[in-house]
Coordinates of C-alpha atoms in Angstrom, one line a residue:
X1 CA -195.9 122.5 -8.9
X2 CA -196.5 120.8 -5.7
X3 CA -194.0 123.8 -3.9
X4 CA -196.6 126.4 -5.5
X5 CA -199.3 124.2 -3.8
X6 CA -198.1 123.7 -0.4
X7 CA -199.0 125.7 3.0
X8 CA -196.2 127.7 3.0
X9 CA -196.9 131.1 1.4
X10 CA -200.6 130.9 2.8
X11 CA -199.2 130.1 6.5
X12 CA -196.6 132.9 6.3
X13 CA -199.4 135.7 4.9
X14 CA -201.4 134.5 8.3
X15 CA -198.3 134.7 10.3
X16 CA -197.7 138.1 8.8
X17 CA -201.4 139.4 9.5
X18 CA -201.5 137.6 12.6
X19 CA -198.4 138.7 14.1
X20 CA -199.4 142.8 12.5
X21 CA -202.9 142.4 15.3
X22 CA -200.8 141.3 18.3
X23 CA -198.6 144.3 17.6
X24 CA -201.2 146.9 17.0
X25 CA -203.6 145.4 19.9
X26 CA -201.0 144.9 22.2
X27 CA -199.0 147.8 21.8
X28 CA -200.8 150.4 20.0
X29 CA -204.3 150.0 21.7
X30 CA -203.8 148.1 25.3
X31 CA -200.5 149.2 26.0
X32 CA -200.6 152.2 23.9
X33 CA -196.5 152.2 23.6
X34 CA -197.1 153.6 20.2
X35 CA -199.0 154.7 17.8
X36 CA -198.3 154.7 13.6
X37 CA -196.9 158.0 13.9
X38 CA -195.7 158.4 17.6
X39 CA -192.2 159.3 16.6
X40 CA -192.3 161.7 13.7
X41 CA -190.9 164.2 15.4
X42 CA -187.6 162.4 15.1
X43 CA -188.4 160.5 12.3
X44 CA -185.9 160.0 9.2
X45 CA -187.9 161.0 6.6
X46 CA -189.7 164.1 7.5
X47 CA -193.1 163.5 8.1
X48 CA -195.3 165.7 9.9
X49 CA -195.5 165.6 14.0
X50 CA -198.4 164.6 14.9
X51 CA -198.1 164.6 19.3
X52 CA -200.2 161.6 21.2
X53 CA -201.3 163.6 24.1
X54 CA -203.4 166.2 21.5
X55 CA -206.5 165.0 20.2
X56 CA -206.0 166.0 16.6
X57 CA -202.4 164.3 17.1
X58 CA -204.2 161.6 18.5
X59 CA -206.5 161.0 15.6
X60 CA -204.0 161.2 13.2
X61 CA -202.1 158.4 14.9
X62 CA -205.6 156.2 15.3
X63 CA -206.4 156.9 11.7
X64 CA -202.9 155.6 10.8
X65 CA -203.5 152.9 13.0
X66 CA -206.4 151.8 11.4
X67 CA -205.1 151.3 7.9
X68 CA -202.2 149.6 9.4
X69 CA -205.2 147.2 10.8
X70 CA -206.5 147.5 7.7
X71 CA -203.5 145.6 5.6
X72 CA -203.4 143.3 8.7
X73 CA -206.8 142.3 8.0
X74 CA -206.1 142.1 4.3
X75 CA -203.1 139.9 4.9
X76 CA -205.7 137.3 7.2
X77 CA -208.0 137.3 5.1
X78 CA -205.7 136.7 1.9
X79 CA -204.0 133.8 3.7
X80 CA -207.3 132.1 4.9
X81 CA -208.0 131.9 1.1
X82 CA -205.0 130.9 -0.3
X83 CA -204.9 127.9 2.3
X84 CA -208.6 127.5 1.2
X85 CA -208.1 127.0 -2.0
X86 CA -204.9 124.5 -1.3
X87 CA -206.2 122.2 0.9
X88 CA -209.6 120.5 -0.4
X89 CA -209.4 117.4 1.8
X90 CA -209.0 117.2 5.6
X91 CA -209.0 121.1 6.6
X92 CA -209.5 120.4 10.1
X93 CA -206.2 118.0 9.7
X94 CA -204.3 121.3 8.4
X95 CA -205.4 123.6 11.4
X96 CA -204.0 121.2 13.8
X97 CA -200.6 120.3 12.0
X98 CA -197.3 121.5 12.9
X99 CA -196.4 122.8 9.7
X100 CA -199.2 125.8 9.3
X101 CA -198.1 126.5 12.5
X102 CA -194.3 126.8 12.4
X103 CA -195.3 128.6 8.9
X104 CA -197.4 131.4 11.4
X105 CA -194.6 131.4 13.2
X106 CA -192.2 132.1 10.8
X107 CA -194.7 135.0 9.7
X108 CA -195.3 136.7 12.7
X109 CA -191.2 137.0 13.0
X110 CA -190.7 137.7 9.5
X111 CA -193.4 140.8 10.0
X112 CA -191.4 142.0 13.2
X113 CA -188.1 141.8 11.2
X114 CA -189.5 143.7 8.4
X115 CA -191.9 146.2 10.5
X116 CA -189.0 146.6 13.2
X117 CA -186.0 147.6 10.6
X118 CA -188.5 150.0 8.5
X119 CA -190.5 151.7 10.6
X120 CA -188.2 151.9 13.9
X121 CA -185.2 152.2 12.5
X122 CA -184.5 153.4 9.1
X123 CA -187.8 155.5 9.1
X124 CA -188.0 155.9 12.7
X125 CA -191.9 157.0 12.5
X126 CA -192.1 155.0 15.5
X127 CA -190.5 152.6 17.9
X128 CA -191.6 149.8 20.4
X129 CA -191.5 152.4 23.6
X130 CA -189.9 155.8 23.3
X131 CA -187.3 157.2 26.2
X132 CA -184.9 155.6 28.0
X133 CA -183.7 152.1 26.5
X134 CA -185.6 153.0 23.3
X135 CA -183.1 151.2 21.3
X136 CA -183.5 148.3 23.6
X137 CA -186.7 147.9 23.0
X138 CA -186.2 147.9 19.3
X139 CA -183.6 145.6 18.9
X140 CA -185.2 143.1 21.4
X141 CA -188.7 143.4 19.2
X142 CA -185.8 142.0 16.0
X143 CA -184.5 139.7 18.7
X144 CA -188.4 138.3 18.8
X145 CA -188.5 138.4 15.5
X146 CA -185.7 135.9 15.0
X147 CA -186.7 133.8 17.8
X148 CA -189.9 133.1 16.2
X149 CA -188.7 132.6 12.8
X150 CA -186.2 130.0 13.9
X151 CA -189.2 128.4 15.9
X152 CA -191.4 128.4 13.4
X153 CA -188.6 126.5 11.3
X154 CA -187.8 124.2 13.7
X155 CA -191.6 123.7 14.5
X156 CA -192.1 122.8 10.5
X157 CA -189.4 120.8 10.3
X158 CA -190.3 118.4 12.6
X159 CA -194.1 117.9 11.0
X160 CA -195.1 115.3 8.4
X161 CA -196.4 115.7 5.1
X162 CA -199.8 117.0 4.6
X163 CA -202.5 115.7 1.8
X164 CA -202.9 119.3 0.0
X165 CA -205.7 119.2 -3.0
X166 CA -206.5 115.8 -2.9
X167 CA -209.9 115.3 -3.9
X168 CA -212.0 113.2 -0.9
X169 CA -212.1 108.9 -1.6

């Protein structure tokens, strides 16, 4: 019961949302590397090319985009409540410990693990930054997925215990 209770699953749902907002902020809108569907026309699946540098390509790809920010928001807003609704007593204590970090961390990598191997490589619907050292790119986005997994881990392991649904003395 007190596993069920804990910070982890609401830490790694805000690491997962978290680390979704970097990637589509930072490389879909800022840098704009990518886009949802920026690669379909050597995707693995079939899906229907829809070209950047047209504007009905391009709002295909934003509309994409959006729903992607869409489950990104979700996934905040989903972990925010869960870790709500597990911590009753000292919630500023639990913003500032170790643990929910290393558990963002551990998110955030876990979502470019997942997000890298679907959509850039077995789908292929996009990747980090098509032409030359595509793959590079790809495989050092998994690389950074890793690296912040294992930091997240090494983060939490290192942090105390926190008082999770205690009720206030």
């Amino acid at each position: 019961m007190a596993a069920r209770k804990g910070i982890g699953l609401p830490g790694t749902i805000l690491g997962i949302g978290l680390g979704g907002f970097v990637d589509g902020i930072l490389l879909h809108q800022l840098l704009q590397w990518h886009h949802m569907l920026s690669s379909t026309d050597t995707d693995r699946i079939g899906v229907r090319y829809y070209p950047v540098d047209t504007v009905p390509g391009l709002r295909m790809n934003t509309v994409w985009d959006g729903l992607f920010h869409t489950v990104t928001w979700l996934a905040v807003l989903a972990g925010i409540g869960l870790l709500y609704s597990r911590v009753t007593a000292s919630r500023g204590r639990v913003w500032r410990s170790r643990a929910l970090w290393g558990w963002i961390l551990s998110g955030w990598g876990l979502f470019n693990l997942v997000e890298g191997v679907i959509d850039h490589h077995l789908l292929g619907i996009h990747h980090v930054r098509t032409g030359p050292y595509q793959l590079a790119w790809d495989l050092g986005f998994l690389v950074l997925g890793v690296i912040l997994v294992v930091g997240g881990w090494a983060l939490r392991r290192g942090a105390g215990t926190l008082d999770l649904c205690q009720a206030p003395r």
